[in-house]
Coordinates of C-alpha atoms in Angstrom, one line a residue:
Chain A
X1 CA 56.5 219.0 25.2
X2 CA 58.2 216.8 22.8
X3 CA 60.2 214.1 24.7
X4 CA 60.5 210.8 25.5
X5 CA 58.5 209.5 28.8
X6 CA 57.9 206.5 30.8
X7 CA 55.6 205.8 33.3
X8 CA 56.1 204.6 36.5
X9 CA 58.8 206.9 37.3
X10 CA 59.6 204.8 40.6
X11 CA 58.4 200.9 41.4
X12 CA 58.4 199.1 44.3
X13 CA 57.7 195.6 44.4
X14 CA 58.1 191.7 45.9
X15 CA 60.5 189.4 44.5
X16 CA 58.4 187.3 42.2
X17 CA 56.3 189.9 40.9
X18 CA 55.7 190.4 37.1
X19 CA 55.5 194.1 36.1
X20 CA 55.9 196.5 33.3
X21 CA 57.8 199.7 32.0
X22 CA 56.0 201.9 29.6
X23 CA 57.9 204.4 27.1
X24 CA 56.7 206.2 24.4
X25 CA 57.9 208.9 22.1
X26 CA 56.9 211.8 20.4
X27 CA 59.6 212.9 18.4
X28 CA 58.8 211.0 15.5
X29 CA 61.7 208.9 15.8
X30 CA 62.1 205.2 14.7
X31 CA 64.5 203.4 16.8
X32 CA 63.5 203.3 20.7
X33 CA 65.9 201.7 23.4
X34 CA 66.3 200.0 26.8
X35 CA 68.9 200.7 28.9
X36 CA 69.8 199.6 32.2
X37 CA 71.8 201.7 35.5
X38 CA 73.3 199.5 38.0
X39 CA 73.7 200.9 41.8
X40 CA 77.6 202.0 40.5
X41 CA 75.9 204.1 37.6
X42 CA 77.3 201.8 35.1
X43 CA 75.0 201.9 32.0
X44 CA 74.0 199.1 29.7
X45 CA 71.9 198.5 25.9
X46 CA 69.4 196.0 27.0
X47 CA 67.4 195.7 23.4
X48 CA 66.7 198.0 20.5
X49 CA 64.1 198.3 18.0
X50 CA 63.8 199.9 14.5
X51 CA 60.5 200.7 13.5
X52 CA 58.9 197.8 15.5
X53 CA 61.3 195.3 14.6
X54 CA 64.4 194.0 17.4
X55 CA 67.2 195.0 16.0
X56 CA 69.8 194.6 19.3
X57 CA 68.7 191.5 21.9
X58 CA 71.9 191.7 24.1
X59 CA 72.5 188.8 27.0
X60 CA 69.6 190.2 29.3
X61 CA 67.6 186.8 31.0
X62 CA 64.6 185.7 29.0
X63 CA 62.6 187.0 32.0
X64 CA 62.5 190.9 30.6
X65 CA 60.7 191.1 27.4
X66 CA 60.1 194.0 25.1
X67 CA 57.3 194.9 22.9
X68 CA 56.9 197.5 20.5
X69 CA 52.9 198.4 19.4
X70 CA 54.4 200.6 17.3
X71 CA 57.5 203.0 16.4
X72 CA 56.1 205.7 18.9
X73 CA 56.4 203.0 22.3
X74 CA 59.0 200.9 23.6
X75 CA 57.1 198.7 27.0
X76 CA 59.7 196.4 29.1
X77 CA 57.7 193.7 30.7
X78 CA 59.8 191.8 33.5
X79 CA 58.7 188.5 35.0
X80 CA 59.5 186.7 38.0
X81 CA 61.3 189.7 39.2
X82 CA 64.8 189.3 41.5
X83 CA 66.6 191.0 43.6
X84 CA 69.5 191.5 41.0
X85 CA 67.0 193.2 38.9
X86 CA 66.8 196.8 41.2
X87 CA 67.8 199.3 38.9
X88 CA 67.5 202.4 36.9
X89 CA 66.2 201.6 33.3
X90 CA 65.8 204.5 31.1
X91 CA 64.5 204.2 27.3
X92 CA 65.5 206.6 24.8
X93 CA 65.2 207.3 21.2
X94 CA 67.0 208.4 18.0
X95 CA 65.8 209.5 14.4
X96 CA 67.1 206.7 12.1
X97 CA 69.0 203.4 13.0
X98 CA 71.3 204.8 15.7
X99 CA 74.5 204.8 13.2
X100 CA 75.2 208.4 13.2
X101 CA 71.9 209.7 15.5
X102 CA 71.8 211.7 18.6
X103 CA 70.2 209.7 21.1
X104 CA 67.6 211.3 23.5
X105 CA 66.3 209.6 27.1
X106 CA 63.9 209.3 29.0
X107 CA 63.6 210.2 33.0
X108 CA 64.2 206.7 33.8
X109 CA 62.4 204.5 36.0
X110 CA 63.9 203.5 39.2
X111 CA 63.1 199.8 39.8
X112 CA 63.3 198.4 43.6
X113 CA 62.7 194.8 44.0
X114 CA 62.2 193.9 47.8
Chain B
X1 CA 83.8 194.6 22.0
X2 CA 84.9 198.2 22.2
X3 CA 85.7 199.6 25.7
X4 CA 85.3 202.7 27.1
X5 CA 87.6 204.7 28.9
X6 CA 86.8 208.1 30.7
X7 CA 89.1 209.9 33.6
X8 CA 89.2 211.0 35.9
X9 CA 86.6 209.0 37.6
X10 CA 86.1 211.7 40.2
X11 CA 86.5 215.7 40.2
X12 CA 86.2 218.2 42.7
X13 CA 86.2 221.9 41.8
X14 CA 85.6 225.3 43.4
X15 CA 82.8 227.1 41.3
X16 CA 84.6 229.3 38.3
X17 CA 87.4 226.8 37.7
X18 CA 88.2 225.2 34.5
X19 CA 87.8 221.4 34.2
X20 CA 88.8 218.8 31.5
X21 CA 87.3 215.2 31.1
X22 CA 89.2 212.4 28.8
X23 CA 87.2 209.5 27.3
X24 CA 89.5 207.1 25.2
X25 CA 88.1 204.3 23.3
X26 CA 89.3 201.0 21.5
X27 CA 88.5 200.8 18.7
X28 CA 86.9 203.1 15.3
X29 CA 83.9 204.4 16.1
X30 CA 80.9 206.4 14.3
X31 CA 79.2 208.2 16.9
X32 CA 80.2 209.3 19.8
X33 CA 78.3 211.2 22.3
X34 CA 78.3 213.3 26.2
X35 CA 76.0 213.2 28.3
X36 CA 75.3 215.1 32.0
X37 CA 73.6 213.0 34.5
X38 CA 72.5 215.3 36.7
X39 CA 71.7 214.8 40.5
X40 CA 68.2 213.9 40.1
X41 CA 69.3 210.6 37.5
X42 CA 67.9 212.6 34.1
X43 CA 70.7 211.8 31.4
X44 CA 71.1 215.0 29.2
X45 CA 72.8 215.2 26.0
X46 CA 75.3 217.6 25.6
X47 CA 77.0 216.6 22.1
X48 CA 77.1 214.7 19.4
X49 CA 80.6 214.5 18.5
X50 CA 82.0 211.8 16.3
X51 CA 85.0 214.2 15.4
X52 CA 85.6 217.8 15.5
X53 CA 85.2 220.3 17.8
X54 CA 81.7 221.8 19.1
X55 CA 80.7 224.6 21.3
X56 CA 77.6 225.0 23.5
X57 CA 77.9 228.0 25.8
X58 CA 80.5 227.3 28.4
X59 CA 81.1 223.7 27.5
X60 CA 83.1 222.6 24.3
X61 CA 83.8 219.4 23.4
X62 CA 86.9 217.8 20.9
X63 CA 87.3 214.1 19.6
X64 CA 90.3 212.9 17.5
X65 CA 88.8 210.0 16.2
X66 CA 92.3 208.8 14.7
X67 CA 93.9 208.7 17.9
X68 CA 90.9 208.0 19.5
X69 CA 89.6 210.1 22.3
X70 CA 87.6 213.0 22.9
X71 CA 88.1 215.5 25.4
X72 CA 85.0 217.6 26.9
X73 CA 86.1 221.0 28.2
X74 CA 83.9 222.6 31.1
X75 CA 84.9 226.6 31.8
X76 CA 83.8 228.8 34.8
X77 CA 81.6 225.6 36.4
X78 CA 78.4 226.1 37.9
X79 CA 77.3 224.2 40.9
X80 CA 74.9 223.5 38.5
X81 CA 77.5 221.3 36.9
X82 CA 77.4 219.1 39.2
X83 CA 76.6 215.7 38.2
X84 CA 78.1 212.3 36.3
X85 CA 79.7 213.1 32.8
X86 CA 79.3 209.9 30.5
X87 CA 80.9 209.3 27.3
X88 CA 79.0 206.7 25.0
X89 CA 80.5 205.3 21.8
X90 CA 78.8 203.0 18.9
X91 CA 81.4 201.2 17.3
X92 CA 81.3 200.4 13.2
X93 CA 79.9 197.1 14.1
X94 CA 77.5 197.9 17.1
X95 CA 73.8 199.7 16.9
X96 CA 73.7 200.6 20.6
X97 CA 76.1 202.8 22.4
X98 CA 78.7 201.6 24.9
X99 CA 79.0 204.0 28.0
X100 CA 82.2 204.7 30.0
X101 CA 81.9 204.3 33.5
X102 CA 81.8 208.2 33.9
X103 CA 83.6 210.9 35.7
X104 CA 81.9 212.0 38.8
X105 CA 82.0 216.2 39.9
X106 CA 81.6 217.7 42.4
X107 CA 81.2 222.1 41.8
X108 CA 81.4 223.5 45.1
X109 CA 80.2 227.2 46.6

């Protein structure tokens, strides 16, 4: 199926863990996204990158880190986790620079910090 | 930046009613989308609709980007309806979209 997926689909861990959020696409696309749900559903862009490159860095703690291996994956790497960080963070995708693209996402990953 | 506006937040409806959803927005934008969040958290896209009118089965969809808003029509609902309806706008100046804080139905039996 073509889609966009991300692996774990639910985490569970300790305050003060380090862990990672993997996404990957196969519809060819070139800009991949981070988003985040808060417990009232509200969503927010957490980064954005074009074809490997950051192109969107909004005010999220120097704690989460993306990295792109290439235009196909999109991994969020959080350290030091806290509580404030339990969550739903979905990635998604779109063909060009996101101007005037649809954007597709993935299942989300739901993110409980204990 | 540009803020989002959607009503109402919440919406019950008896299964084969008609339902409309309002999403107003600050400011000019270039892309505009809806999405259905359905019950088990998957965020589905329903249209891409920086101005115009589009159709998809039961479920049309209308932005007037000059007075900006857009308007997302829902006809003989489902329970399958069910679910959180976001809008999401990207703004002339912007590379991400900006979500509305959604309207929450509720299709019942």
């Amino acid at each position: 199926d073509t889609a966009v997926s991300q692996t774990p689909k639910y985490l569970v861990t300790q305050m003060g863990n380090d862990k990672s959020i993997k996404c990957e696409q196969n519809l060819g696309h070139d800009t991949m996204y981070w988003y985040k749900q808060d417990s009232k559903k509200f969503l927010k862009i957490m980064f954005s990158y074009n074809n490997k490159e950051l192109i969107i860095n909004e005010t999220v703690p120097n704690r989460f880190s993306p990295k792109s291996p290439d235009k196909a994956h999109l991994n969020l790497h959080i350290n030091s986790l806290e509580l404030g960080d339990s969550a739903v963070y979905f990635c998604a995708s779109s063909l060009g620079r996101g101007f005037l693209d649809t954007q597709y996402f993935g299942p989300g990953t739901r993110l409980t910090v204990l | 930046g540009i803020q989002v506006e959607q009503s109402p937040p919440d919406l019950i409806l008896q299964e084969g009613a008609n339902s409309t959803l309002r999403c107003n927005f600050s400011d000019s934008v270039n892309n505009l989308q809806w999405f259905h969040q359905n019950p088990w958290g998957q965020l589905i896209n329903l249209f891409y609709i920086p101005s115009g009118t589009k159709q998809n089965g039961r479920l049309s969809a209308t932005t007037v980007a000059t007075e900006r808003y857009s308007l997302l029509y829902i006809s003989s609902s489902q329970t399958t309806d069910s679910g959180v309806y976001f809008c999401a706008v990207m703004d002339t100046g912007r590379r991400a979209l900006t979500f509305g804080s959604g309207t929450r139905l509720q299709v019942q039996p």
